mmCIF file of C-alpha atoms and ligand atoms in Angstrom:
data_model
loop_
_atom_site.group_PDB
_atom_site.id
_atom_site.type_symbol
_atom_site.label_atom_id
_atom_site.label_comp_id
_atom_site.label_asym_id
_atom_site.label_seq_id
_atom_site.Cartn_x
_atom_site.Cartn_y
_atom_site.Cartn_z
ATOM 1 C CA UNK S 1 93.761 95.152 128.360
ATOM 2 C CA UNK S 2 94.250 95.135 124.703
ATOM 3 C CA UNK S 3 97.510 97.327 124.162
ATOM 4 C CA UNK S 4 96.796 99.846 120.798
ATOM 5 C CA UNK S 5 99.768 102.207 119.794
ATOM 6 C CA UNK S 6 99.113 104.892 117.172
ATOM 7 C CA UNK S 7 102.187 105.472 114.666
ATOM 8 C CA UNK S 8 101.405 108.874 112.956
ATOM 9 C CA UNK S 9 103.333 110.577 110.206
ATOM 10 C CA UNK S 10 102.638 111.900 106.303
ATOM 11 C CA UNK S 11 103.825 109.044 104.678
ATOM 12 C CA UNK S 12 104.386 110.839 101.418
ATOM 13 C CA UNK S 13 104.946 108.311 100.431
ATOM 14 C CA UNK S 14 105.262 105.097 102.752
ATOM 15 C CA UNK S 15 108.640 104.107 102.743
ATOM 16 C CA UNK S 16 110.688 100.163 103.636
ATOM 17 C CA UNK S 17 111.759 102.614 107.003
ATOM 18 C CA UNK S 18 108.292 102.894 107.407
ATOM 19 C CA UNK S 19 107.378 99.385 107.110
ATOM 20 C CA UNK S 20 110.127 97.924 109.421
ATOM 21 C CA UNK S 21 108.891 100.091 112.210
ATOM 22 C CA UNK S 22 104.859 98.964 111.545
ATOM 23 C CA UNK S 23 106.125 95.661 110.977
ATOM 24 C CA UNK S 24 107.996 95.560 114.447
ATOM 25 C CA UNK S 25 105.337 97.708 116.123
ATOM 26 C CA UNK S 26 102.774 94.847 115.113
ATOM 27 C CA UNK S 27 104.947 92.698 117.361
ATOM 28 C CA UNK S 28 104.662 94.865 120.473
ATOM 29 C CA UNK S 29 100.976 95.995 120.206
ATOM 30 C CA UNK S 30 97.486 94.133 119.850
ATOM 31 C CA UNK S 31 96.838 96.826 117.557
ATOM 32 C CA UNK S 32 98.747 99.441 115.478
ATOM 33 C CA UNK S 33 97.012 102.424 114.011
ATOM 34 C CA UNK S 34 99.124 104.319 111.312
ATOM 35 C CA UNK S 35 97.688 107.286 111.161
ATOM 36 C CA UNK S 36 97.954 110.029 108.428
ATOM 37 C CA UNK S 37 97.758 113.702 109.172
ATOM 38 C CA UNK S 38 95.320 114.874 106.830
ATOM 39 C CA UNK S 39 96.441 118.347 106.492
ATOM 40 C CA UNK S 40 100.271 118.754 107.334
ATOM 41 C CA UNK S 41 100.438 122.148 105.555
ATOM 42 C CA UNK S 42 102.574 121.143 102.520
ATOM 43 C CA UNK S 43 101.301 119.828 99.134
ATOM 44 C CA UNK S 44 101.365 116.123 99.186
ATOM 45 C CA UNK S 45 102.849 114.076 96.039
ATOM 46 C CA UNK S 46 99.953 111.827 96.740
ATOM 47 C CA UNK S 47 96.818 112.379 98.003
ATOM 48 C CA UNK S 48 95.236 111.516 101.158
ATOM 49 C CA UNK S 49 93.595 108.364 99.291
ATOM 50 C CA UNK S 50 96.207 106.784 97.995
ATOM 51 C CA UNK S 51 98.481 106.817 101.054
ATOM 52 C CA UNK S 52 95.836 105.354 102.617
ATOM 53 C CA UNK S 53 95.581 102.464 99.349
ATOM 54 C CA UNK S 54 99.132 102.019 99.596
ATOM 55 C CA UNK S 55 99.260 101.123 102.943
ATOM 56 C CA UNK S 56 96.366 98.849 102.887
ATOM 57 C CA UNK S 57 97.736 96.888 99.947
ATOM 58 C CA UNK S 58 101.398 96.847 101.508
ATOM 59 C CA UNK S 59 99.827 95.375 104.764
ATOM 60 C CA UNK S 60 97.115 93.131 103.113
ATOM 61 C CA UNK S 61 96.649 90.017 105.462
ATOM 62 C CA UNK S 62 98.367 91.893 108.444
ATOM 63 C CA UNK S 63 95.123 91.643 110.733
ATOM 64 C CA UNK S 64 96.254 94.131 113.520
ATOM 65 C CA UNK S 65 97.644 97.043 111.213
ATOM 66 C CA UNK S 66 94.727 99.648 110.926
ATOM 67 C CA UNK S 67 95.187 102.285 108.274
ATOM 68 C CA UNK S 68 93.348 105.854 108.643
ATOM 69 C CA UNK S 69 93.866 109.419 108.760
ATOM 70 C CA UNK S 70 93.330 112.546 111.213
ATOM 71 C CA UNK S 71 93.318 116.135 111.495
ATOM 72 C CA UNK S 72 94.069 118.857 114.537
ATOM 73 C CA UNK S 73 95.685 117.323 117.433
ATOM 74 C CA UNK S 74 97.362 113.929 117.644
ATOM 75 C CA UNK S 75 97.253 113.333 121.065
ATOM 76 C CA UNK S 76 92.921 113.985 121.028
ATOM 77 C CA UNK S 77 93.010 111.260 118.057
ATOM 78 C CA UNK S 78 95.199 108.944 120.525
ATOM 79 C CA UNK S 79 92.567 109.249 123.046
ATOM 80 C CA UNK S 80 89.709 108.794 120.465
ATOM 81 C CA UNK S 81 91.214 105.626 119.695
ATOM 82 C CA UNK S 82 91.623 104.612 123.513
ATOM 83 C CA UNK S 83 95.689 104.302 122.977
ATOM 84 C CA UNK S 84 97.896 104.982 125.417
ATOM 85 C CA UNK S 85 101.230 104.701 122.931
ATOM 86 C CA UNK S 86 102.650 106.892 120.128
ATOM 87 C CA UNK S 87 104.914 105.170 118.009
ATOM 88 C CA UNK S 88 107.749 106.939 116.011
ATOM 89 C CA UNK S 89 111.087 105.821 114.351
ATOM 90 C CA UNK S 90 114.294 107.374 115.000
ATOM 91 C CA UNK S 91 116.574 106.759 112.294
ATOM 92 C CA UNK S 92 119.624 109.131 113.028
ATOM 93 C CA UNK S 93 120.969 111.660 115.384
ATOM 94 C CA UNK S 94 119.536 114.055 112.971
ATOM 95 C CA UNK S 95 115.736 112.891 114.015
ATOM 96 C CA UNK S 96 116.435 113.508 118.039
ATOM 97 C CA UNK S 97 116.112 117.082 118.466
ATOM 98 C CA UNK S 98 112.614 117.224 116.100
ATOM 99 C CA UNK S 99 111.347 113.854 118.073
ATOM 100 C CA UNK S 100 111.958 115.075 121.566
ATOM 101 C CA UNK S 101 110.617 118.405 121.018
ATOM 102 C CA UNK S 102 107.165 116.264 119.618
ATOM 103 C CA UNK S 103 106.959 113.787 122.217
ATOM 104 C CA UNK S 104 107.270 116.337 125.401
ATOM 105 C CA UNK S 105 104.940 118.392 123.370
ATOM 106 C CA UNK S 106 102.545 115.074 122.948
ATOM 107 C CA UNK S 107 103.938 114.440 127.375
ATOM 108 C CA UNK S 108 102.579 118.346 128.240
ATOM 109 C CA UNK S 109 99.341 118.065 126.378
ATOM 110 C CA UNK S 110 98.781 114.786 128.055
ATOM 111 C CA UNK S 111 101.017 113.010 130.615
ATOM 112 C CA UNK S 112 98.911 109.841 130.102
ATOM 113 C CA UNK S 113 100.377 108.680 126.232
ATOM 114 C CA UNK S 114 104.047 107.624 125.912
ATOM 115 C CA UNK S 115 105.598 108.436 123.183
ATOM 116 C CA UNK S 116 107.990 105.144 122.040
ATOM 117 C CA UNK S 117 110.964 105.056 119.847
ATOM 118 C CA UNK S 118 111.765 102.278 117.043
ATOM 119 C CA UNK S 119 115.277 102.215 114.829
ATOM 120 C CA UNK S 120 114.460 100.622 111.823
ATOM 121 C CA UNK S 121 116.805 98.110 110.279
ATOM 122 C CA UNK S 122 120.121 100.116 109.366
ATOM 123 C CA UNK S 123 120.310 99.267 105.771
ATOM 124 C CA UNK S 124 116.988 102.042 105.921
ATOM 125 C CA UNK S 125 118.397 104.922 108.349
ATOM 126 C CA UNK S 126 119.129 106.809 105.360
ATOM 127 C CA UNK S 127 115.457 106.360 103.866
ATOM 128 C CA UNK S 128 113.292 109.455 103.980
ATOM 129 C CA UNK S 129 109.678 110.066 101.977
ATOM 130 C CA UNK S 130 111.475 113.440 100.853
ATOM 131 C CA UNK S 131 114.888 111.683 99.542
ATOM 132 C CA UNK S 132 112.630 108.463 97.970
ATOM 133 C CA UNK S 133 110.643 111.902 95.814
ATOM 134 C CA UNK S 134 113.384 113.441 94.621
ATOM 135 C CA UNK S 135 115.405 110.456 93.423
ATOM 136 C CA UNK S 136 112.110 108.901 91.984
ATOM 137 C CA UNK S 137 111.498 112.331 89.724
ATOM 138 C CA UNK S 138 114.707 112.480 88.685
ATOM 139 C CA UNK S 139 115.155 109.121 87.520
ATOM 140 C CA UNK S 140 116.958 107.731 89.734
ATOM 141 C CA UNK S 141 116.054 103.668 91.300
ATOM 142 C CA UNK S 142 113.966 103.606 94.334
ATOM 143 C CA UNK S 143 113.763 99.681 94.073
ATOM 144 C CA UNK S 144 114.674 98.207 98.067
ATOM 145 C CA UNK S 145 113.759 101.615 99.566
ATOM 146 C CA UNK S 146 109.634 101.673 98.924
ATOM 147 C CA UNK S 147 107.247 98.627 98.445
ATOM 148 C CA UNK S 148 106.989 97.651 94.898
ATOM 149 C CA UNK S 149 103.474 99.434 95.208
ATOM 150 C CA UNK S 150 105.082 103.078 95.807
ATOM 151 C CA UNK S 151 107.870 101.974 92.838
ATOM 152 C CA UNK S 152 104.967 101.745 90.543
ATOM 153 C CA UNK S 153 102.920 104.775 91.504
ATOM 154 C CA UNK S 154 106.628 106.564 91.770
ATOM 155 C CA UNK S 155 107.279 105.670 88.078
ATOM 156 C CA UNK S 156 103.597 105.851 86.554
ATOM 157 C CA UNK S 157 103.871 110.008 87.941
ATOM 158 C CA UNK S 158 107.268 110.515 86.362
ATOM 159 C CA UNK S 159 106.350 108.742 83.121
ATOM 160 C CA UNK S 160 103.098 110.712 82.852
ATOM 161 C CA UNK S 161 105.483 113.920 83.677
ATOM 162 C CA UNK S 162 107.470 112.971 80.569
ATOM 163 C CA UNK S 163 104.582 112.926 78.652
ATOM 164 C CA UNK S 164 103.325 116.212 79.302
ATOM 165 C CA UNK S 165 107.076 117.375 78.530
ATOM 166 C CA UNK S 166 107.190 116.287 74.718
HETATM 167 O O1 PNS K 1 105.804 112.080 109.095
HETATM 168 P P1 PNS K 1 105.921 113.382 109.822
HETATM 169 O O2 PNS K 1 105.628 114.523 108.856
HETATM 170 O O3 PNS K 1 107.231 113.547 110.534
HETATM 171 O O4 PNS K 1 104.752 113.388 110.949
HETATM 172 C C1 PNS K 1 104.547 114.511 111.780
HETATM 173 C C2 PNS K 1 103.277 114.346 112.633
HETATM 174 C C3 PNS K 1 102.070 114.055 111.756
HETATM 175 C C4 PNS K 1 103.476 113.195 113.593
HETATM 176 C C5 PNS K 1 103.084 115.670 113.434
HETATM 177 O O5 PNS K 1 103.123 116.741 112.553
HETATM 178 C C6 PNS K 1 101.768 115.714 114.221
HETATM 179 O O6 PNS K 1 101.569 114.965 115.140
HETATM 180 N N1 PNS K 1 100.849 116.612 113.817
HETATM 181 C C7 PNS K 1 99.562 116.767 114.455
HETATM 182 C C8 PNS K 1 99.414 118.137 115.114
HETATM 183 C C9 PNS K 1 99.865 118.110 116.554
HETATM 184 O O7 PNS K 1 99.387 117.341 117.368
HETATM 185 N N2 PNS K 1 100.822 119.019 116.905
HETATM 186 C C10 PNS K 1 101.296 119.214 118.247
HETATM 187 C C11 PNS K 1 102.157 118.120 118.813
HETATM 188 S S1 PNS K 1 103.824 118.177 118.282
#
């Protein structure tokens, strides 16, 4: 049986944290499906498209890490893809209470997917998409914390922001 997990999030933008748990999913699973929630009711920093670039060019050559998106409920796009698994990080106590409340949410809608837990590497527990933002817009060095691919596309906004400021 070939094992598929789905790892679902915003990924606004994709973050190191990010990586190390799609890296070390790609381990466990045949397959790993990141999946981005088309509409998650806030305005993105960058569009649907190029989360979806970002990802494909940080995993280029990574064979069994799908990249796509979805919209309503994530436990009918786990069965549409024929996955059992839901895949999330936990990077601090601060995650828990948010995480458990999901995954016996994801458990009550359907008792069939498991939702499992990854800690990333600890030099990214602090790493969030919101944190990476704010630092990025502000000046501040995301280098270490994003792939070089969200660096660029971090500075490129701010620079054009500048711009528009003169
Ligand atoms: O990266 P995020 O923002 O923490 O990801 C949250 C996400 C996309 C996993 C969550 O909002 C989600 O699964 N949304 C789909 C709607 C849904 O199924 N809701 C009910 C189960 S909690």
């Amino acid at each position: 049986m070939t094992r598929v997990a789905v790892y679902p999030g915003t990924f606004d933008p994709l973050t190191n944290g990010h990586v190390d748990i799609i890296t070390r999913g790609a381990k466990l699973f045949d397959r790993i499906v990141v999946a981005i929630l088309v509409n998650a009711g806030k305005e993105p920093l960058f569009p649907l498209k190029e989360r979806i670039d970002i990802i494909h060019e940080a995993f280029r050559g990574h064979g069994n890490v799908e990249v796509e998106s979805f919209d309503g409920l994530l436990v009918d796009y786990v069965r549409r893809k024929r996955a059992h698994v839901i895949v999330r990080g936990l990077r601090a106590v601060a995650d828990f209470e948010y995480e458990m409340q999901m995954a016996l949410m994801n458990r009550h809608l359907s008792s069939e997917i498991e939702t499992v837990f990854m800690m990333p590497a600890e030099q990214y527990t602090y790493v969030s998409s919101r944190l990476v933002k704010e630092v990025a817009a502000l000046g501040g060095s995301v280098a270490g914390l994003v792939p070089p691919v969200v660096e660029a596309r971090l500075a490129a906004r701010r620079d054009a922001r500048l711009r528009q400021d003169v």
